[in-house]
CSV table of C-alpha atoms (C1' of nucleotides) and ligand atoms in Angstrom, one decimal:
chain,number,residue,atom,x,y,z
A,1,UNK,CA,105.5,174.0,371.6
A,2,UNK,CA,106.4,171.1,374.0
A,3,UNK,CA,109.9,169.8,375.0
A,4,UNK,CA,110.5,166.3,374.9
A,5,UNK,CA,113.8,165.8,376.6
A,6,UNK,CA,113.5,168.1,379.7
A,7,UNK,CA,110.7,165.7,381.2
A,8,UNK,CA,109.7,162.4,382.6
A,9,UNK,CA,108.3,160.1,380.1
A,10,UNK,CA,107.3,156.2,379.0
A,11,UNK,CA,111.0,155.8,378.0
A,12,UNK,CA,111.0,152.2,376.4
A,13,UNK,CA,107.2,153.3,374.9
A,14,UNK,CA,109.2,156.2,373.3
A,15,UNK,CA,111.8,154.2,371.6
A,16,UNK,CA,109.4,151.4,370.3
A,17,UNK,CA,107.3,154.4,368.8
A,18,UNK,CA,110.4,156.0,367.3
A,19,UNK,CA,111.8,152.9,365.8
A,20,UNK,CA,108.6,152.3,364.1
A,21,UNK,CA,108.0,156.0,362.7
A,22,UNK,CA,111.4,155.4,361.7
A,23,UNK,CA,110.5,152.4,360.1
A,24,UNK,CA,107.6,153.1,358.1
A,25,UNK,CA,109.3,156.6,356.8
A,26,UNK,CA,111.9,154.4,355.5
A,27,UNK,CA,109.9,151.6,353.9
A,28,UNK,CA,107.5,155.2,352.3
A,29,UNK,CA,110.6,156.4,350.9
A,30,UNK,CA,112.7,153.4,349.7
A,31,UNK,CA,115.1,154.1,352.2
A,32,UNK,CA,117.6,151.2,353.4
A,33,UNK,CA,116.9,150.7,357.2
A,34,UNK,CA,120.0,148.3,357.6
A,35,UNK,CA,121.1,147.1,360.8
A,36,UNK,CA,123.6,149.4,361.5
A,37,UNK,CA,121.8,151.8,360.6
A,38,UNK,CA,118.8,150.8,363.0
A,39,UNK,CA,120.9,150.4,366.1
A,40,UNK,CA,122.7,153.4,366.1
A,41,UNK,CA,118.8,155.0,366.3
A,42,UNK,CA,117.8,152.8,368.5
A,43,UNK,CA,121.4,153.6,371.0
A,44,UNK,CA,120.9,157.7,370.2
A,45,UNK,CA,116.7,157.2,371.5
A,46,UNK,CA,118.0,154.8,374.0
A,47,UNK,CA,120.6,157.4,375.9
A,48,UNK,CA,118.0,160.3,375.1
A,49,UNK,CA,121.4,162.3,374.8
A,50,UNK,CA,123.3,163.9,372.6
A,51,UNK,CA,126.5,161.2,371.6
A,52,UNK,CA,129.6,161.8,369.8
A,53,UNK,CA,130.4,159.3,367.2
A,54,UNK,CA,133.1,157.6,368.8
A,55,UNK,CA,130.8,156.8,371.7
A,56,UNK,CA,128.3,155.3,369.6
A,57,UNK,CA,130.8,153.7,367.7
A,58,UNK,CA,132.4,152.0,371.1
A,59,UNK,CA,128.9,150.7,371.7
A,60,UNK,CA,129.0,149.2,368.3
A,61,UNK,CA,132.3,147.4,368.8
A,62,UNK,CA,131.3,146.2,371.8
A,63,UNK,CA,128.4,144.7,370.2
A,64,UNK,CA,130.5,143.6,367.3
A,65,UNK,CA,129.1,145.6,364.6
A,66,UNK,CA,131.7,147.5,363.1
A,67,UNK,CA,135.1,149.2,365.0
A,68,UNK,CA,136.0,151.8,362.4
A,69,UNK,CA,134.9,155.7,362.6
A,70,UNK,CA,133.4,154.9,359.1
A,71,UNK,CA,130.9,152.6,360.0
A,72,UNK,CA,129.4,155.1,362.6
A,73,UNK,CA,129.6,158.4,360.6
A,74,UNK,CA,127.8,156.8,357.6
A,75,UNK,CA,125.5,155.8,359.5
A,76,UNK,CA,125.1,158.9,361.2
A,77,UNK,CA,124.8,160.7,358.0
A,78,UNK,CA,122.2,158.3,357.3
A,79,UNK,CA,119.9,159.0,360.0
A,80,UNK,CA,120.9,163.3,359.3
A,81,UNK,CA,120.3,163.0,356.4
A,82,UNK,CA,116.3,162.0,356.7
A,83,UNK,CA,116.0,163.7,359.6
A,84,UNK,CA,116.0,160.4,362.0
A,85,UNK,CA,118.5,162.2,363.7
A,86,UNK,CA,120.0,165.4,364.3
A,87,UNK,CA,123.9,167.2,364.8
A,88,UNK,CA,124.1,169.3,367.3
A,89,UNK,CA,127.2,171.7,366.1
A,90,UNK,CA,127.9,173.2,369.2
A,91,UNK,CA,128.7,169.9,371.2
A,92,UNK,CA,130.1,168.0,368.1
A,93,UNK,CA,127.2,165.3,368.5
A,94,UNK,CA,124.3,163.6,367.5
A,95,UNK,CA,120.6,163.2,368.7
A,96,UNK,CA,117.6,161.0,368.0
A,97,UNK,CA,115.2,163.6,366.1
A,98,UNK,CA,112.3,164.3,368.7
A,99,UNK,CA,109.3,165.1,365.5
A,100,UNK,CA,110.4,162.6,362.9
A,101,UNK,CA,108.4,163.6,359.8
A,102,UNK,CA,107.5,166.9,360.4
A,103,UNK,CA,109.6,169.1,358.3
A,104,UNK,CA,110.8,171.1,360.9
A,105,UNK,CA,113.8,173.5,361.9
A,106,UNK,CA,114.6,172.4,365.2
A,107,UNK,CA,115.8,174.5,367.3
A,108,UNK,CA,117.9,172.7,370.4
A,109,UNK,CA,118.4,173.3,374.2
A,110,UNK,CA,121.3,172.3,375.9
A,111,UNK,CA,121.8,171.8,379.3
A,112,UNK,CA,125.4,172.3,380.2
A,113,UNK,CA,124.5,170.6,383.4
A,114,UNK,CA,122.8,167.1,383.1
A,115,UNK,CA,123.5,167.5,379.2
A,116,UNK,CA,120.1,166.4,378.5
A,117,UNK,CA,119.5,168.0,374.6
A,118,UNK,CA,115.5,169.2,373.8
A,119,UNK,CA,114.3,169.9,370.7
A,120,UNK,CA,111.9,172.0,369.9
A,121,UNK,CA,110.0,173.6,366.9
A,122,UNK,CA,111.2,176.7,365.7
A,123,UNK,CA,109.3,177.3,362.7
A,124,UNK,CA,108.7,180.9,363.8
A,125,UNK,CA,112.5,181.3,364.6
A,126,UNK,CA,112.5,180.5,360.7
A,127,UNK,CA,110.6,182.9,359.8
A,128,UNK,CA,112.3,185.5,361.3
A,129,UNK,CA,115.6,184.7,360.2
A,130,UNK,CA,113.9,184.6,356.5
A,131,UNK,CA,112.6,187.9,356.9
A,132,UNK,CA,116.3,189.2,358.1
A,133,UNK,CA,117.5,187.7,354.9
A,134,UNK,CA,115.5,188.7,352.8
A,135,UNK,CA,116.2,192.2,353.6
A,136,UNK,CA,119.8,191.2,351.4
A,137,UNK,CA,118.4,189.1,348.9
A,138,UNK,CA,120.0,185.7,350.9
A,139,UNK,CA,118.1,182.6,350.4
A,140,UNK,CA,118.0,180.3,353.7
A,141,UNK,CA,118.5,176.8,353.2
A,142,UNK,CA,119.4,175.4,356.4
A,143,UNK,CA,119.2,176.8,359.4
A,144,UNK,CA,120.4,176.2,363.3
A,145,UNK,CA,119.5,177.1,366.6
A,146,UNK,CA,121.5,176.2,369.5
A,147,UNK,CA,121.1,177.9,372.6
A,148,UNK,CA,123.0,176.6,375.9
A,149,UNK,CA,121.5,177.1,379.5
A,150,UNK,CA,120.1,174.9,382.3
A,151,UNK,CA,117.0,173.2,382.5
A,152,UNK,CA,114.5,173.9,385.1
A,153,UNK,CA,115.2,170.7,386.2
A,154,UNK,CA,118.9,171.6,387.4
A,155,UNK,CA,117.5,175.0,388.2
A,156,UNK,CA,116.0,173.5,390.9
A,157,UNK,CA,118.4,170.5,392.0
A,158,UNK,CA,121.8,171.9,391.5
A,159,UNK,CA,124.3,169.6,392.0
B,1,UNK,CA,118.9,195.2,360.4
B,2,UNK,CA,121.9,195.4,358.0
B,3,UNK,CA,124.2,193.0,357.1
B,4,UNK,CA,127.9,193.8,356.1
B,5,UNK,CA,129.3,191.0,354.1
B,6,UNK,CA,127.2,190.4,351.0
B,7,UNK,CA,128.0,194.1,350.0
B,8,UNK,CA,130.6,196.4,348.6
B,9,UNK,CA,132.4,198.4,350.8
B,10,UNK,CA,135.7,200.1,351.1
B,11,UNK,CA,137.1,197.7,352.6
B,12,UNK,CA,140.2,199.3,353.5
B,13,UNK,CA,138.3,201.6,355.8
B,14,UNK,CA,136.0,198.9,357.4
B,15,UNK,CA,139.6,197.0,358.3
B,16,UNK,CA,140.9,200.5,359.9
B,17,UNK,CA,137.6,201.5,361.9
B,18,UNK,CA,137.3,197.9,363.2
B,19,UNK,CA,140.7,197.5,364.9
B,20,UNK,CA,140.6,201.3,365.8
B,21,UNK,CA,137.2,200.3,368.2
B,22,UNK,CA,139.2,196.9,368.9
B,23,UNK,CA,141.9,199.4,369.8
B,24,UNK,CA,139.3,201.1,372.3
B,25,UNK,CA,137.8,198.4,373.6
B,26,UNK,CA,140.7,196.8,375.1
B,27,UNK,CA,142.0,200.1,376.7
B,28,UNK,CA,138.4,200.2,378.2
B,29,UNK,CA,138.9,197.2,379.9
B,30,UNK,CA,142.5,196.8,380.5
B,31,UNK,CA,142.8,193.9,378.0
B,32,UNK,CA,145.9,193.0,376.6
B,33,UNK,CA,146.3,194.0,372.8
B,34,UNK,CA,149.1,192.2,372.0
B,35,UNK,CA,150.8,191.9,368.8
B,36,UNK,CA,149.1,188.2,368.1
B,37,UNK,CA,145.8,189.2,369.0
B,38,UNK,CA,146.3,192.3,366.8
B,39,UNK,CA,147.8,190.7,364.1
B,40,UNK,CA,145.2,188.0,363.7
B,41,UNK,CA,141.9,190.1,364.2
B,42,UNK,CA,143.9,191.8,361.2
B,43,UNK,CA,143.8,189.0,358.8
B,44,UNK,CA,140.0,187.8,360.1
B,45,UNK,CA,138.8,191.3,359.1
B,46,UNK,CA,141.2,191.3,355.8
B,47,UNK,CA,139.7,188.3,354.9
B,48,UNK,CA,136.2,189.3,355.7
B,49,UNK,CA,135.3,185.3,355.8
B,50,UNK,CA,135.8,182.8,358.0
B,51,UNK,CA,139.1,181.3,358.6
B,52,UNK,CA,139.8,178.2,360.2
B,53,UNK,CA,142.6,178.3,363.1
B,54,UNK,CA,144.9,176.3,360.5
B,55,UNK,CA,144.7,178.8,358.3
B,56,UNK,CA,145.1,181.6,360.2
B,57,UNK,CA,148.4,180.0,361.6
B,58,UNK,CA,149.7,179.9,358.6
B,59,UNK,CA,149.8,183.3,357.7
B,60,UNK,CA,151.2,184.0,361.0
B,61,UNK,CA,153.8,181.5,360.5
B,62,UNK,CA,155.1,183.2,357.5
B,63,UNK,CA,155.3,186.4,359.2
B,64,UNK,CA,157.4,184.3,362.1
B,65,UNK,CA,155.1,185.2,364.5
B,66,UNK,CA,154.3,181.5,365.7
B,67,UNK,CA,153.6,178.1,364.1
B,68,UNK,CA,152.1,175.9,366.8
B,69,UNK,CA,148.2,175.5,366.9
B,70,UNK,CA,148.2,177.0,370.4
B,71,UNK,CA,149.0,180.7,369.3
B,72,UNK,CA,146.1,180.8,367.0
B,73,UNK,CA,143.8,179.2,369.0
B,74,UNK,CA,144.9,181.6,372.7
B,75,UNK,CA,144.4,184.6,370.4
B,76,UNK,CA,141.1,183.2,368.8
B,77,UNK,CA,140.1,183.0,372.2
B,78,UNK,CA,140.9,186.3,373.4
B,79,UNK,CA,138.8,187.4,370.8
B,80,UNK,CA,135.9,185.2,371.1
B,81,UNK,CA,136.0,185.8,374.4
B,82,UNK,CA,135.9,189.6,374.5
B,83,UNK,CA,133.5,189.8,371.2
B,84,UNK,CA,135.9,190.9,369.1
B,85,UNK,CA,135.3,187.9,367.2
B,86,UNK,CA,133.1,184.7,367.0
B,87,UNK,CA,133.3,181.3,366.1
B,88,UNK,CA,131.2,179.6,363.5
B,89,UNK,CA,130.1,176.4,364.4
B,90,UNK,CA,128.8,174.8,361.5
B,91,UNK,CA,132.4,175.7,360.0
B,92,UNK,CA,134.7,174.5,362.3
B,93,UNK,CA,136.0,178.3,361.6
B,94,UNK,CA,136.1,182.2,363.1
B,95,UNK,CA,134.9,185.7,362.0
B,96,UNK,CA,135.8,189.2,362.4
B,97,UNK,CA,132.7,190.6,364.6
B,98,UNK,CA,130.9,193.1,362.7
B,99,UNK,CA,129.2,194.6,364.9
B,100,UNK,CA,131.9,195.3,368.0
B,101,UNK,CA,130.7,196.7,371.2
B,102,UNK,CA,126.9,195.7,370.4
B,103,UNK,CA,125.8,193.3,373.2
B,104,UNK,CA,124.8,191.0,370.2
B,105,UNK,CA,123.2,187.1,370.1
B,106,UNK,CA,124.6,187.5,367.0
B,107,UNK,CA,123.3,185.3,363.9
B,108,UNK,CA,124.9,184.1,361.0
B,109,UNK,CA,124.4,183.6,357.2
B,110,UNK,CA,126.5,181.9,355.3
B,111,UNK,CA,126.9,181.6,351.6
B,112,UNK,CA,127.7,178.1,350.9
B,113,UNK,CA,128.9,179.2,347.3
B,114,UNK,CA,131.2,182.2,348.1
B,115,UNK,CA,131.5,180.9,351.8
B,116,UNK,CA,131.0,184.6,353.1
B,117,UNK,CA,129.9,184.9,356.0
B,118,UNK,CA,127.1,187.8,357.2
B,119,UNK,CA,126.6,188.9,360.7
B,120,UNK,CA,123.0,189.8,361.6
B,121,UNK,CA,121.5,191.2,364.8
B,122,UNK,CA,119.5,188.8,366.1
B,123,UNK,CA,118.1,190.2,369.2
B,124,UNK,CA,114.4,188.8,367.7
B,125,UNK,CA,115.8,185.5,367.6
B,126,UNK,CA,116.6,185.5,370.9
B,127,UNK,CA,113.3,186.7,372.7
B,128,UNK,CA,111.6,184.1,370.4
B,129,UNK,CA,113.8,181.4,371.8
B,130,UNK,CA,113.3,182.7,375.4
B,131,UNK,CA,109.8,182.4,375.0
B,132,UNK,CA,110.0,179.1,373.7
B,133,UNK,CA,112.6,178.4,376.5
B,134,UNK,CA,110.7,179.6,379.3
B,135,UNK,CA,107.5,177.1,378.6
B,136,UNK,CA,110.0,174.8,380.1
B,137,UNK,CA,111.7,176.5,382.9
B,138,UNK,CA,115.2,176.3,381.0
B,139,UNK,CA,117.1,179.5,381.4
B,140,UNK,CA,119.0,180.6,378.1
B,141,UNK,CA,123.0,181.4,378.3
B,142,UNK,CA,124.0,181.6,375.4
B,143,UNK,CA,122.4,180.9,371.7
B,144,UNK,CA,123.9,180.7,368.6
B,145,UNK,CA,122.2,180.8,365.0
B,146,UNK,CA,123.5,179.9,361.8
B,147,UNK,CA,121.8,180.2,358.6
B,148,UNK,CA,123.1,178.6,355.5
B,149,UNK,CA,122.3,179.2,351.7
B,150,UNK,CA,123.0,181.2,349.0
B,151,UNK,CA,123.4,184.9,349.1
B,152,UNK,CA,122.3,187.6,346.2
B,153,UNK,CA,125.3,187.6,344.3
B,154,UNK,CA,125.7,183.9,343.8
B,155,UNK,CA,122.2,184.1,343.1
B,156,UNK,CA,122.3,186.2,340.1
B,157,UNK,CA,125.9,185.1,338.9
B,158,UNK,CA,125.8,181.5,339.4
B,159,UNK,CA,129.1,179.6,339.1
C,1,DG,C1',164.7,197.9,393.8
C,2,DA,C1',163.1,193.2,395.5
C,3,DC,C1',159.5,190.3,395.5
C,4,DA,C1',155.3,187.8,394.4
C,5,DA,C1',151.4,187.1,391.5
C,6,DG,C1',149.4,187.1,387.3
C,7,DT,C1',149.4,186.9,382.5
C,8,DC,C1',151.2,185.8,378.1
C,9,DC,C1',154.1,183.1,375.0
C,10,DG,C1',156.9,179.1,373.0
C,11,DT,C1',156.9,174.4,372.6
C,12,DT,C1',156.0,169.5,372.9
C,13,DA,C1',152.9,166.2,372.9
C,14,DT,C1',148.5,164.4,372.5
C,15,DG,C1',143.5,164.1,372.2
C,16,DT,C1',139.3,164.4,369.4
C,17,DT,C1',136.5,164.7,365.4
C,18,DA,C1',135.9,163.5,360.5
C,19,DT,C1',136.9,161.9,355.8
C,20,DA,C1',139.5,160.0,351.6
C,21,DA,C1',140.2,156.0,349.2
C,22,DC,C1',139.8,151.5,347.8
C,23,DA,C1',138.5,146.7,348.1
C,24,DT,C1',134.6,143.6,348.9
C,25,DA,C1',130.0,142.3,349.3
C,26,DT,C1',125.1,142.4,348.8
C,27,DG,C1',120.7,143.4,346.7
C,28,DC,C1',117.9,144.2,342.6
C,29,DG,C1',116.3,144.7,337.9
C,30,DC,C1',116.8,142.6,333.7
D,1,DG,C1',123.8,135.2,335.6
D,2,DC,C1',125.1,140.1,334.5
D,3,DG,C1',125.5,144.9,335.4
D,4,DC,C1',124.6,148.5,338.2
D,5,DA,C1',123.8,150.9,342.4
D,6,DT,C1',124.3,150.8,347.2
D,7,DA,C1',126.3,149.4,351.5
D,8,DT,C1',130.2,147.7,354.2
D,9,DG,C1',135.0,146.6,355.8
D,10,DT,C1',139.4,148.5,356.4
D,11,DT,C1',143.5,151.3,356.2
D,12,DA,C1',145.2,155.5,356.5
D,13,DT,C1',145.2,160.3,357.2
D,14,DA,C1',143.2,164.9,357.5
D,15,DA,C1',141.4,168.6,360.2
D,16,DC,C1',140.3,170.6,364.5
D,17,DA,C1',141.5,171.4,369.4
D,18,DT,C1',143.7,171.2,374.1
D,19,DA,C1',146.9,169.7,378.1
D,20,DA,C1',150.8,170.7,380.2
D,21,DC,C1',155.1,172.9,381.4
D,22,DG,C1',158.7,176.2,381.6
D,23,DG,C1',160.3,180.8,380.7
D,24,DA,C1',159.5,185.8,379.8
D,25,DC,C1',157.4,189.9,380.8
D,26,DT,C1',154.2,193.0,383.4
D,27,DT,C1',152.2,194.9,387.3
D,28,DG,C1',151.3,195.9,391.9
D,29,DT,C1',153.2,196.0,396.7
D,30,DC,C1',156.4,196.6,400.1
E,201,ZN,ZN1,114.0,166.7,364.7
E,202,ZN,ZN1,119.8,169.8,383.1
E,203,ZN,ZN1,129.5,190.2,366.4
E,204,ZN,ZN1,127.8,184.0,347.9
DNA sequence: GACAAGTCCGTTATGTTATAACATATGCGC
DNA sequence: GCGCATATGTTATAACATAACGGACTTGTC
């Protein structure tokens, strides 16, 4: 279990590598990688922070690719969708998916301080929660695990 | 670990119990048990689903008991607040708690067909997610799970 | 009882998040 | 080129939530 997100890290390495995972899943599965849909990826890797869609969507205006909520919710749904990106419920936002391909539940971390969002596997939290269900015969489809705190980061340098 | 919502139950007794405790609790800790609060912790539990605050409003606006957004949302937030109740992320939308008193990480399954909504204990969860957590240094506040799929009944008696 | 402080409530207005709906365009197989 | 599916542009609106302010009511203190 490792955290992307809570540490330092090759930041422009990380976004190259994403953008081409992302790339080749999308070529494997016949999937559309249009330009919108590329650059709202590429500004949710870039910030490394969970964005609302009316932030990414000013960044798009500004670069003149599209002013209207539409534009940035499909392609937000998009990027959900096959798990290039993820909403995070509890902050009404979106993050670049930290283990594209994997067929993960993530769970997230969420610093209310620096806001940084983590994601980390939580296949055994699935597990768990399947075993609670199936205690009542309820078939888990989706799942979500949020949990809000501080990372040791802002543990240590409070501001 | 048993979870109230997917089952029979006399219903009319559950409602009773629940705002009796609610009753309690509140005298406990000098909370405020006003009419509002009462009446709307009524209708979550009559329901026994999750309501959005629209919703809710307007059963209390036919009853004359206020029409603008902020009296449902102060009372939901008494309730939230004092676990009488708890909000549903994923839904945009609030539930009765079902398990008052309990110092709960509660978790949540919801039947995407019937749109119940089932309270678990999820003290398991949690630890889990500590663990997880505490690789990192990040210190959980709060955490909030929310299962979706199809529970029994919908199973067997598809729509 | 007078007073101050705190809490709750009514109301107006506004902010934030998300989608419906429809027209237009673009890519692709045939 | 034609027909179909998919993607985009655009307008409008729905759905969810809070800020802010004044008045009412409660509670504790003198
Ligand atoms: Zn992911
Ligand atoms: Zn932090
Ligand atoms: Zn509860
Ligand atoms: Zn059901």
């Amino acid at each position: 279990m490792s955290a992307i997100g809570f540490e330092e890290h090759d930041h422009h390495h990380c976004i190259a590598d994403a953008m081409q995972n992302a790339e080749a899943l999308c070529a494997t599965n016949s999937l559309k990688f249009t330009p919108t849909r590329r650059r709202v990826l590429e500004i949710l890797l870039d910030r490394h922070q969970a964005m609302g869609a009316y932030d990414i969507l000013e960044v798009l205006a500004v670069e003149g690719m599209g002013s209207q909520p539409p534009v940035a919710y499909r392609a937000l749904d998009f990027l959900v969708s096959n798990g290039l990106a993820h909403k995070i419920e509890r902050l009404n936002a979106y993050v670049a998916c930290s283990h594209q391909g994997e067929d993960h539940t993530p769970g997230f971390m969420i610093c209310t301080e620096c806001k940084t969002v983590a994601e980390v596997p939580a296949a055994s939290v699935r597990s768990i929660l399947g075993e609670a269900a199936s205690q009542t015969g309820f078939r888990v489809d989706r799942a979500m695990i949020e949990a809000e705190g501080v990372c040791a980061n802002c543990q240590e340098h409070p501001a």
